Coordinates of N, CA and C in Angstrom, one line a residue:
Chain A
X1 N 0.8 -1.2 0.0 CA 0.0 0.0 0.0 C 0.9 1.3 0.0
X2 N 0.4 2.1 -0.5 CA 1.2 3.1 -0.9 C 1.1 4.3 0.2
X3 N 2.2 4.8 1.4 CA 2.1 5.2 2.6 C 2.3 6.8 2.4
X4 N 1.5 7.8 2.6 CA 1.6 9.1 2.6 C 2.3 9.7 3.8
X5 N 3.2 10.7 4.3 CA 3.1 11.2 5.4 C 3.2 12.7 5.0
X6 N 2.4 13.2 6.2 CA 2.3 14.6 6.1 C 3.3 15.2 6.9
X7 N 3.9 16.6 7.1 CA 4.1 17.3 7.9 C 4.1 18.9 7.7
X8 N 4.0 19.3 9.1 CA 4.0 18.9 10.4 C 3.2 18.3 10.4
X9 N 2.6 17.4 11.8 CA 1.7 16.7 12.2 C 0.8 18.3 12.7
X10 N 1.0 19.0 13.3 CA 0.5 20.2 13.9 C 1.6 21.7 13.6
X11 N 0.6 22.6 13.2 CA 1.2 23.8 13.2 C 0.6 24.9 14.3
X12 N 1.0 26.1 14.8 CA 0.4 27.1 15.3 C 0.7 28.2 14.1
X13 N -0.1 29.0 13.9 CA -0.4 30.4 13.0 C -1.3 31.3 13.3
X14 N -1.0 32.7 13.2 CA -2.1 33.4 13.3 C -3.0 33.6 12.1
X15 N -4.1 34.3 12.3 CA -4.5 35.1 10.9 C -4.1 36.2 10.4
X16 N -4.1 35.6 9.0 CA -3.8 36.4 7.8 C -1.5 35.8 7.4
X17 N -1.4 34.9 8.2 CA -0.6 34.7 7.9 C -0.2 32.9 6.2
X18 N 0.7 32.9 6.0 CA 0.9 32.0 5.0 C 1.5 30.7 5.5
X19 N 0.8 29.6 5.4 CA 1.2 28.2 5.5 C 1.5 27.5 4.2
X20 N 2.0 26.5 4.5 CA 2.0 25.3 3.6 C 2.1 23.8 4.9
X21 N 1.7 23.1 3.9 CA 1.4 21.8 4.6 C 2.1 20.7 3.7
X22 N 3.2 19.7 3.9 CA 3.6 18.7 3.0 C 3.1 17.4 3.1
X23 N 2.7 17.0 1.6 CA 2.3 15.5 1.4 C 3.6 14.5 0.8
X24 N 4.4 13.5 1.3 CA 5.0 13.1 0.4 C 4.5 11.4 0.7
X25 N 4.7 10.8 -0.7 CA 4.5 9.2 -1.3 C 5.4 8.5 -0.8
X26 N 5.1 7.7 -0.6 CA 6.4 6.1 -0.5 C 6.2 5.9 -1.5
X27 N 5.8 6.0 -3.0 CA 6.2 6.1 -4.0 C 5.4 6.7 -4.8
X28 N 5.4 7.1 -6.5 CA 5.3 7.7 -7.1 C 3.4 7.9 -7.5
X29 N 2.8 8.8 -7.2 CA 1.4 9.0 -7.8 C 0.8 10.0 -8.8
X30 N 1.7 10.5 -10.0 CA 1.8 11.3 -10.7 C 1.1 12.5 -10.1
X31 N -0.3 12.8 -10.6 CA -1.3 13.9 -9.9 C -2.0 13.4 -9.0
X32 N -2.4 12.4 -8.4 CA -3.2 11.8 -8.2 C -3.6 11.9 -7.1
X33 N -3.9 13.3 -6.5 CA -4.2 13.6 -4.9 C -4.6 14.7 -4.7
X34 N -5.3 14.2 -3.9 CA -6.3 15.6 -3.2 C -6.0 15.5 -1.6
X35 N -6.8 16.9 -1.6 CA -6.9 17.8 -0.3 C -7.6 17.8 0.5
X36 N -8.4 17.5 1.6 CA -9.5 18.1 2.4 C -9.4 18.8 4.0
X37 N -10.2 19.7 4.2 CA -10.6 20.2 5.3 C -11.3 19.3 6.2
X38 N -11.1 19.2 7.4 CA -11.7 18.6 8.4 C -12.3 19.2 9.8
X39 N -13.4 19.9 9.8 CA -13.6 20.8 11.2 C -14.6 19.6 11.8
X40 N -14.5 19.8 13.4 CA -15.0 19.2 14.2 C -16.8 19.3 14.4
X41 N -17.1 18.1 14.3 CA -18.6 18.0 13.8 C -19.2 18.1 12.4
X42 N -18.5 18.1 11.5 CA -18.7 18.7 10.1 C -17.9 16.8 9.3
X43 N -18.7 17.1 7.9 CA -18.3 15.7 7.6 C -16.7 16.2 6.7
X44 N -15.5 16.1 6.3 CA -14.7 16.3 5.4 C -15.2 17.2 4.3
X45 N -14.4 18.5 4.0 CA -14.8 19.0 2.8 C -13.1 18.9 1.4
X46 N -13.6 18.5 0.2 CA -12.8 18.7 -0.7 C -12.3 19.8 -0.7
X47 N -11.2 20.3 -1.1 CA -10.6 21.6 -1.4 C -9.7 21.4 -2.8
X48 N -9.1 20.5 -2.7 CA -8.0 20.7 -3.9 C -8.1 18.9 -4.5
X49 N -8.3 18.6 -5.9 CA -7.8 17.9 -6.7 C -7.3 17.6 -7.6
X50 N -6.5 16.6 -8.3 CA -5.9 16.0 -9.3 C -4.4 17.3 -9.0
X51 N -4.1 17.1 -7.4 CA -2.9 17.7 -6.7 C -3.1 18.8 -6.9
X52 N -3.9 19.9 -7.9 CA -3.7 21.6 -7.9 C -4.4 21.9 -8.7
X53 N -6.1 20.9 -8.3 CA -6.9 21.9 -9.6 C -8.0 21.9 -7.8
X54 N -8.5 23.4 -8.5 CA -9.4 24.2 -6.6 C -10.6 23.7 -7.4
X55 N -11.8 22.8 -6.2 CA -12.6 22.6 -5.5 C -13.8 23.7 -6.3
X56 N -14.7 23.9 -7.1 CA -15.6 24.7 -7.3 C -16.3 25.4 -5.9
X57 N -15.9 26.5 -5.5 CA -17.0 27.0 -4.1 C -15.5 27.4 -3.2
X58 N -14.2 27.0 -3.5 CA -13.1 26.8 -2.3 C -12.7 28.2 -2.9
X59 N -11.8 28.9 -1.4 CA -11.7 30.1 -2.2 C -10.0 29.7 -2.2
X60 N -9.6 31.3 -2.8 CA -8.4 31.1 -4.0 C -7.1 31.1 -2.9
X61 N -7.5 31.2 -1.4 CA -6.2 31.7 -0.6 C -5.9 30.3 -0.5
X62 N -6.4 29.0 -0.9 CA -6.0 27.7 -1.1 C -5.2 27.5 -2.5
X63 N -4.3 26.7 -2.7 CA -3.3 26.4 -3.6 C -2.9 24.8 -3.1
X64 N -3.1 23.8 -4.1 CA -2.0 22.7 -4.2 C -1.1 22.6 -5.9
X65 N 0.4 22.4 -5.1 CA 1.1 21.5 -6.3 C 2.2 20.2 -5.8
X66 N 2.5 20.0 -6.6 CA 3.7 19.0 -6.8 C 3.0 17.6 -7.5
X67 N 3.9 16.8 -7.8 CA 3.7 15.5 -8.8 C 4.6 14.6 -8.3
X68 N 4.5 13.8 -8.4 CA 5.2 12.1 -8.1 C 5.2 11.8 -6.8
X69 N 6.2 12.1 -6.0 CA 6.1 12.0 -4.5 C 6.0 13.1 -3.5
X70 N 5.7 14.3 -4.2 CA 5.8 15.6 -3.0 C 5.3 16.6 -3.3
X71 N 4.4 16.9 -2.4 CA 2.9 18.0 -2.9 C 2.8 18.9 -1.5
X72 N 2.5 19.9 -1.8 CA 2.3 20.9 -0.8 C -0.1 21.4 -1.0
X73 N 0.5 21.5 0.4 CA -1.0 22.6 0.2 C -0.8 24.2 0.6
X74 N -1.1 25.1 0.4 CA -1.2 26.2 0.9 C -1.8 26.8 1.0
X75 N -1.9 27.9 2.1 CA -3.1 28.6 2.2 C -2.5 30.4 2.5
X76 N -3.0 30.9 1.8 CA -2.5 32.5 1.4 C -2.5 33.3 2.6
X77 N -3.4 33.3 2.9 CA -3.5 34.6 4.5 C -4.9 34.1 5.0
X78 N -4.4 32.9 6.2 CA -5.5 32.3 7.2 C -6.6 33.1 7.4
X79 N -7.3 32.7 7.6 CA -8.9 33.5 8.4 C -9.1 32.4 9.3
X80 N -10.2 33.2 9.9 CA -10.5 32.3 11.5 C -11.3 30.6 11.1
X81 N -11.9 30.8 10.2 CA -12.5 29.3 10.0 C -11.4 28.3 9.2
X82 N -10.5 28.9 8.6 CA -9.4 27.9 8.1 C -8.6 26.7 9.2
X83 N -9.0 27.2 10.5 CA -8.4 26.3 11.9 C -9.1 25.4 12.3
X84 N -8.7 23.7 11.4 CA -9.0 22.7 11.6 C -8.0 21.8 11.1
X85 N -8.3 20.3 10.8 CA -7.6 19.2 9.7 C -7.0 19.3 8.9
X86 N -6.0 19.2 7.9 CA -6.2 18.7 7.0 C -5.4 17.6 6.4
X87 N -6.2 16.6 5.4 CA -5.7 15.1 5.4 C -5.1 15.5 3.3
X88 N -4.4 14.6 3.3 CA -3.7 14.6 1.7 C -4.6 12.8 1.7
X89 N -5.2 12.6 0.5 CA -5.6 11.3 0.1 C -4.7 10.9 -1.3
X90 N -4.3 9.7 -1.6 CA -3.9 9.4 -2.5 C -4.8 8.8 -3.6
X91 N -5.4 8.9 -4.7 CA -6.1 7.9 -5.8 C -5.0 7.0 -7.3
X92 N -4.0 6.9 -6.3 CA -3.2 6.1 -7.7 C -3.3 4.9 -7.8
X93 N -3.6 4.3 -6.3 CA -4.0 2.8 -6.1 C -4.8 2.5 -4.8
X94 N -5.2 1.3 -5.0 CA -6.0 1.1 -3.9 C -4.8 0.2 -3.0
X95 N -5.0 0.3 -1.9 CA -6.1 1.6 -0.7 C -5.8 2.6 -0.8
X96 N -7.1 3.7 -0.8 CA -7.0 4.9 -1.1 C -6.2 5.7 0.2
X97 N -5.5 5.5 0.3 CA -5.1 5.8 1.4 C -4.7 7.8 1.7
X98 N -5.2 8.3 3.5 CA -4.8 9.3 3.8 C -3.6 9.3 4.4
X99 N -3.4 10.9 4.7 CA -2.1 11.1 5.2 C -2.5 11.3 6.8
X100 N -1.9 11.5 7.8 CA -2.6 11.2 9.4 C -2.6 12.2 9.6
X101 N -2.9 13.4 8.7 CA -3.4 14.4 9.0 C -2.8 15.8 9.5
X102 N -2.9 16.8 9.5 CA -2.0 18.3 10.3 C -2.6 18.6 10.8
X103 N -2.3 19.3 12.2 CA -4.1 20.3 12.4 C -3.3 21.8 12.7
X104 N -3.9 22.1 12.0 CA -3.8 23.8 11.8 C -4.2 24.1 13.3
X105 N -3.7 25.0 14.6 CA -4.6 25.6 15.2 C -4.2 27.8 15.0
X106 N -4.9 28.2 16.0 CA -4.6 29.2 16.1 C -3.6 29.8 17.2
X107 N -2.4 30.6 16.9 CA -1.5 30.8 17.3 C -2.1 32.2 18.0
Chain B
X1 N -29.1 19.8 -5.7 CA -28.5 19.7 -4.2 C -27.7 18.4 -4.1
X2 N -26.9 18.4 -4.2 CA -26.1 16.4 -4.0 C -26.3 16.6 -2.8
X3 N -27.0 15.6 -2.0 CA -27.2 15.3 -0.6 C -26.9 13.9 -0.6
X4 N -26.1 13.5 0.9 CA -26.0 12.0 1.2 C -26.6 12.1 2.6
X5 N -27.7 10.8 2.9 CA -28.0 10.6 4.3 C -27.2 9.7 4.9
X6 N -26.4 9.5 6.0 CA -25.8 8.2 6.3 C -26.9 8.0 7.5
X7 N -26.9 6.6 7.7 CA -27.8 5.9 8.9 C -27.3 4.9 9.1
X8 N -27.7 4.5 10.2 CA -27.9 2.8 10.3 C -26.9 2.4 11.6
X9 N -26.1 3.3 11.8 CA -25.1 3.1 13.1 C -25.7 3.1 14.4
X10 N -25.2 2.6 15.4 CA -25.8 2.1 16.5 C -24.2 1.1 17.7
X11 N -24.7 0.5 18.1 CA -23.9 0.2 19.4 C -24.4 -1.9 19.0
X12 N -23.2 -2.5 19.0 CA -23.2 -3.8 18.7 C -21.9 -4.8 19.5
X13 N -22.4 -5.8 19.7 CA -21.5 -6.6 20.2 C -20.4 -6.9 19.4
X14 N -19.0 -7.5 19.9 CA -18.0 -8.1 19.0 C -18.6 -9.4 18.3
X15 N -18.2 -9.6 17.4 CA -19.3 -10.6 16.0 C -20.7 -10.7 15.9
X16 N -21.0 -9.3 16.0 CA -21.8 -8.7 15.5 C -22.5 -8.4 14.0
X17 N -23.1 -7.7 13.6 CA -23.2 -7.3 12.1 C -24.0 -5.8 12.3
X18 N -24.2 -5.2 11.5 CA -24.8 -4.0 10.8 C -24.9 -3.2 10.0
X19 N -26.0 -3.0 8.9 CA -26.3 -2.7 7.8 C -26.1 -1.0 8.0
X20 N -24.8 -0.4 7.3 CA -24.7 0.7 7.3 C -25.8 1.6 5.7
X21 N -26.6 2.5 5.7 CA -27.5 2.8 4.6 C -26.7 4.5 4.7
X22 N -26.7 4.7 3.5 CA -26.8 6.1 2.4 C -27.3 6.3 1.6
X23 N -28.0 6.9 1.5 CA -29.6 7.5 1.3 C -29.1 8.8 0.2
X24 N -29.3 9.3 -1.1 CA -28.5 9.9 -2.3 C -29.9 10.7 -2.8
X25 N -29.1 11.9 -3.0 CA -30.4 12.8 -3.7 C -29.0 13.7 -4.7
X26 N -30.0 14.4 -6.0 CA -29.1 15.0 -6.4 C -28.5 15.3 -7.9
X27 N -27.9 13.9 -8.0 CA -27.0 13.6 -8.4 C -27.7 12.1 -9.4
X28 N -27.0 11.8 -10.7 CA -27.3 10.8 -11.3 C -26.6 9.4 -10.7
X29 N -26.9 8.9 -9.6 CA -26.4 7.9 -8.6 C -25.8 6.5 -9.6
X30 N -26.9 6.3 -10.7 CA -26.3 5.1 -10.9 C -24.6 5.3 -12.0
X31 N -24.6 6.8 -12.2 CA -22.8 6.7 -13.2 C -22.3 7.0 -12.1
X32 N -22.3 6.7 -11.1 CA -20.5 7.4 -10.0 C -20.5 6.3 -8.9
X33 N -19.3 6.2 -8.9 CA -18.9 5.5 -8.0 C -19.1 5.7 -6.4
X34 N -19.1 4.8 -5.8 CA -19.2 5.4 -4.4 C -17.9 4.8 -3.1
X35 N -18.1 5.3 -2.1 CA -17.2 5.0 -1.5 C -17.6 5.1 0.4
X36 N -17.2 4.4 1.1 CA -16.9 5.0 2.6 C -15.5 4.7 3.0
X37 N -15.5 5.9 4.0 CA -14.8 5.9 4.7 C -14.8 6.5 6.1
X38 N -14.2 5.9 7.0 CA -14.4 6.0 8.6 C -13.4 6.7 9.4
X39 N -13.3 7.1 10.5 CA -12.9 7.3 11.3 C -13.0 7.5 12.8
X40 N -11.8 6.5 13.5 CA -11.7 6.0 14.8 C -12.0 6.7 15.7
X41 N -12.4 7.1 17.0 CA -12.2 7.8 17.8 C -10.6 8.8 18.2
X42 N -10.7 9.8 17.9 CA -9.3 10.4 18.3 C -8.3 10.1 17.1
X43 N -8.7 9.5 15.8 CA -7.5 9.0 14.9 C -8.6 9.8 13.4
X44 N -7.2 9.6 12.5 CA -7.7 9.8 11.2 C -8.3 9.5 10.2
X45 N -8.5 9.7 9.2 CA -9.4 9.1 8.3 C -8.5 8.1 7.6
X46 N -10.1 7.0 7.8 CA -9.6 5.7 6.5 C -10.3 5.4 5.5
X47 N -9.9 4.9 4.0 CA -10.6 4.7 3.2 C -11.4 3.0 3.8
X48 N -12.2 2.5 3.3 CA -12.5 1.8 3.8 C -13.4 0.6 2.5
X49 N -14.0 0.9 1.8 CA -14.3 0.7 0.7 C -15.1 1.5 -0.3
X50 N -14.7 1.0 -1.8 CA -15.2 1.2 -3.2 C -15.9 0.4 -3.9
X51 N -17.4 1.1 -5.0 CA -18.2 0.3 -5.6 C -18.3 1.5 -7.1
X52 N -18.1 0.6 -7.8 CA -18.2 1.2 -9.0 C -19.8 1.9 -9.7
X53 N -20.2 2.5 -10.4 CA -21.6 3.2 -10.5 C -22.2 1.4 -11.1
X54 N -21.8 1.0 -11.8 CA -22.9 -0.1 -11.6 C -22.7 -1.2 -11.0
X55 N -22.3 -1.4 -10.2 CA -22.1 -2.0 -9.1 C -21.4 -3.5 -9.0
X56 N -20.7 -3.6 -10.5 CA -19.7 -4.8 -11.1 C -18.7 -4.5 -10.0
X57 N -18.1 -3.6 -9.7 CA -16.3 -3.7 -9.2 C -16.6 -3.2 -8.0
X58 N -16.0 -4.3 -6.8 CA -15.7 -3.4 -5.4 C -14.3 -3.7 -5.1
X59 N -14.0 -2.9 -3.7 CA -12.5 -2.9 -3.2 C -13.0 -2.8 -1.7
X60 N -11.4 -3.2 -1.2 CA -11.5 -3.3 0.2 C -10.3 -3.2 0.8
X61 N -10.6 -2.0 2.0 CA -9.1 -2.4 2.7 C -9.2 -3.5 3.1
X62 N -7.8 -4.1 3.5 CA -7.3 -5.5 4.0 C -8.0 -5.8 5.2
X63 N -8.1 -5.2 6.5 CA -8.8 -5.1 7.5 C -10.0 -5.8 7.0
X64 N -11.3 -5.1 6.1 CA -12.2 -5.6 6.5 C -12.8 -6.1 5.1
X65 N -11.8 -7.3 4.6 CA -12.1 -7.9 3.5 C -12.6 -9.5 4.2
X66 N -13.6 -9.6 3.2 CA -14.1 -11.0 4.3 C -15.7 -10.8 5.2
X67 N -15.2 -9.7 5.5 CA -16.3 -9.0 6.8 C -17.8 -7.9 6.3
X68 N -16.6 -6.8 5.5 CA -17.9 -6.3 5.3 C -18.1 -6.6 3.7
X69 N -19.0 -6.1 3.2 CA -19.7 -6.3 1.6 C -20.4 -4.3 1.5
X70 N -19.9 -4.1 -0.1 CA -20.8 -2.8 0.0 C -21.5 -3.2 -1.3
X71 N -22.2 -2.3 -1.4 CA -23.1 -2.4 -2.4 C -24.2 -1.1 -2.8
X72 N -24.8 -1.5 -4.2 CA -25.4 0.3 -4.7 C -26.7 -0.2 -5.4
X73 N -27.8 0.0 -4.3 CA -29.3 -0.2 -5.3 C -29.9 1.3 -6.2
X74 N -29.4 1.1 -7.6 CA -29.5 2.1 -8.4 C -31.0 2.3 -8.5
X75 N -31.7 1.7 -8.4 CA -33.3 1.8 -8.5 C -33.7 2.9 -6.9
X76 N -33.2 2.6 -5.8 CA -33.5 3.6 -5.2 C -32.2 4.7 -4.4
X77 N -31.4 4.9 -5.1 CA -30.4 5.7 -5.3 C -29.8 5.5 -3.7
X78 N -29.8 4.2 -3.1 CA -29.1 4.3 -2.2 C -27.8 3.4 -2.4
X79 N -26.9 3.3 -1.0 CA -25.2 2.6 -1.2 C -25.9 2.4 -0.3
X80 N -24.9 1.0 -0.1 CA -25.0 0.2 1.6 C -24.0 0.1 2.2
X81 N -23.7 -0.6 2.8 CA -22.4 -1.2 3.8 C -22.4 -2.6 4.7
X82 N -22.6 -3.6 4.6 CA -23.2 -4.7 5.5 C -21.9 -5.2 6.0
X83 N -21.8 -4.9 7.5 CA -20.5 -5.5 8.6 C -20.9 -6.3 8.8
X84 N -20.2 -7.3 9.0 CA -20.4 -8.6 9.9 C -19.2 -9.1 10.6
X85 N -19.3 -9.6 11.5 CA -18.2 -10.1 12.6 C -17.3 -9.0 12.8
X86 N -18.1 -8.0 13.3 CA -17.9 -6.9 13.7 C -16.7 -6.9 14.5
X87 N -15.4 -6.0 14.8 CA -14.6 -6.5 15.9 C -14.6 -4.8 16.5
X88 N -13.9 -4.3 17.5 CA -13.5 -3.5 18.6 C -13.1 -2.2 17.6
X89 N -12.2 -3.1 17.1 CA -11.1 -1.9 16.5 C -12.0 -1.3 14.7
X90 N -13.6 -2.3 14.7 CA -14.1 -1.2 13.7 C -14.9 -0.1 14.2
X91 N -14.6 0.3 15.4 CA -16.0 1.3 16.3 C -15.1 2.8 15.4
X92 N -15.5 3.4 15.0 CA -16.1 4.3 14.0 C -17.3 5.1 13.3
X93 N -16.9 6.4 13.0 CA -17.7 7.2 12.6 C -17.5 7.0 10.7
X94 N -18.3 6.2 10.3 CA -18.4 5.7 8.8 C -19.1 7.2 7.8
X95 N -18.4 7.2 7.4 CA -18.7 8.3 6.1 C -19.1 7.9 4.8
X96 N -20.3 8.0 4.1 CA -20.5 7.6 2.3 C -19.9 8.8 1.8
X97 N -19.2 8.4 0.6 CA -18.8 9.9 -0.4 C -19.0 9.3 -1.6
X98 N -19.1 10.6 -2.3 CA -19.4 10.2 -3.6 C -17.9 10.8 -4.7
X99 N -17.5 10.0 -5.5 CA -16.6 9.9 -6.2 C -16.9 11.2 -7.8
X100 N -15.9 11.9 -7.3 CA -15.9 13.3 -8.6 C -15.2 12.5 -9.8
X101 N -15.9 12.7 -10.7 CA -15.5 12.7 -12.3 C -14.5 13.4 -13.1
X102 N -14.8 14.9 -12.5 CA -14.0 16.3 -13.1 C -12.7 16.6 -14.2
X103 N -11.7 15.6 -13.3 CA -10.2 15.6 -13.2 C -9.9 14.4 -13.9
X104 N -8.4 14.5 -13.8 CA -8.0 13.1 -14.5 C -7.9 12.1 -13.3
X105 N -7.4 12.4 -12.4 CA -8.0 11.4 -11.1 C -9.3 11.9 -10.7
X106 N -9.5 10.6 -9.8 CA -10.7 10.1 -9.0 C -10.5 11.4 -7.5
X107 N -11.4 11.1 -7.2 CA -11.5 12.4 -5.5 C -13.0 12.3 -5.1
X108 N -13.1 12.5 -4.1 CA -14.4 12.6 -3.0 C -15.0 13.7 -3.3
X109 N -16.1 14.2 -3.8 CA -16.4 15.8 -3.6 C -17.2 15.8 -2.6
X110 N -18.1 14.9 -2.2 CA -19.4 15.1 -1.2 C -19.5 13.8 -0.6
X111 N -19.4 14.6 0.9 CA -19.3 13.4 2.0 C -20.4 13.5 2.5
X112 N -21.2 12.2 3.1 CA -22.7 12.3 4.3 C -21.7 12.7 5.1
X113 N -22.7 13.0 6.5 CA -22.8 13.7 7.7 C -21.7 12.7 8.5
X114 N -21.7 11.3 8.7 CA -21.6 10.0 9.6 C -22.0 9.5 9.8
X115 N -22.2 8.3 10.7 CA -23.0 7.4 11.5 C -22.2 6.8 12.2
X116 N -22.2 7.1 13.7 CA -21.3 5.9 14.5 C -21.5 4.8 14.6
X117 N -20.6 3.8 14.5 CA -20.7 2.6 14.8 C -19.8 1.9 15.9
X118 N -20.3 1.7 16.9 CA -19.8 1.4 18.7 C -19.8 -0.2 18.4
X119 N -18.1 -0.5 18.5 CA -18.8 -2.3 18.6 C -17.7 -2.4 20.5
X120 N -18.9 -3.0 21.2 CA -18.6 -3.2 22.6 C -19.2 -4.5 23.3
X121 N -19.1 -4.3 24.2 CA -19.6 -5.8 25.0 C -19.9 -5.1 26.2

């Protein structure tokens, strides 16, 4: 199975400041990964697929790129509801496997 | 409106069974693939299994190959989930999503709400 890890596991940031979040492969998934949000009580929302195409409805201070083994997410200048989860999933093979997750809080 | 209902979770003994339902408004249910996935108390999300829009191809994590079965009654636009021999370590909040077309890969756009499933003694 093809093993994702993310880091950091956890960040602190304030708002309006600029993150990135790293996804890398135990091996190669060309585009083949997406993004989501995860707030507490709420089911997972999409933000970014096929690695850096945005989510219809997601706004633009989100950004993913990279290809094969190492993708970033980014987010432009936080706001207050950006402070939750987020998981990198892989679709190159089954098991679809996530990454264990970052959690953004507020600094 | 793409809406998913999840239901059917509840509190069950170890080798147990229960029929997890998602309930689909929306959306033309029988072309898209479907999918759940769970997550443990305090841990992160797992895929868990895949059913193709007409319901020829499924997948399974390793875990609960054997155990559970999913399935998609296109006549009334709902996905299932049927656990059986339920064990400890499947107690989880089960998620249905539905599988985006869009892109050159596959991706989740719309997830149901959850349904827990408690397996205890």
């Amino acid at each position: 199975a093809i093993q994702l890890t993310q880091s950091p596991s956890s960040l602190s940031a304030s708002v309006g400041a600029r993150v990135t979040i790293t996804c890398r492969a135990s091996q190669g998934i060309s585009g083949a990964l997406a993004w989501y949000q995860h707030r507490p009580g709420e089911p997972p929302k999409l933000l970014i697929y096929d690695a850096s195409r945005l989510e219809v409805g997601v706004p633009s201070r989100f950004s993913g790129s990279g290809s094969g083994t190492d993708f970033t997410l980014t987010i432009g200048s936080l706001q207050p509801e950006d402070f939750a989860i987020y998981y990198c999933q892989q679709f190159n093979s089954y098991p679809y496997t996530f990454g264990q997750g970052t959690k953004l809080e507020i600094k | 409106e793409v809406q998913l209902l999840d239901s059917g979770g509840g509190l069950v003994q170890p080798g147990g069974s229960l029929r997890l339902s998602c309930a689909t408004s929306g959306f033309a249910f029988e072309t898209y693939a479907m999918s759940w996935v769970r997550q443990a108390p305090g841990k992160g999300l797992e895929w868990v299994s895949s059913i193709s829009g007409n319901g020829a191809s499924t997948y399974y994590t390793d875990s609960v190959k054997g155990r559970f079965t999913i399935s998609k009654d296109n006549s009334r636009n709902t996905l299932y989930l049927q656990m059986n021999r339920l064990r400890a370590e499947d107690t989880a909040t089960y998620h249905c999503t539905k599988v985006g077309l869009a892109g050159d890969w596959l991706y989740f756009d719309y997830w149901g709400q959850g349904t827990l499933v408690t397996v205890s003694s």
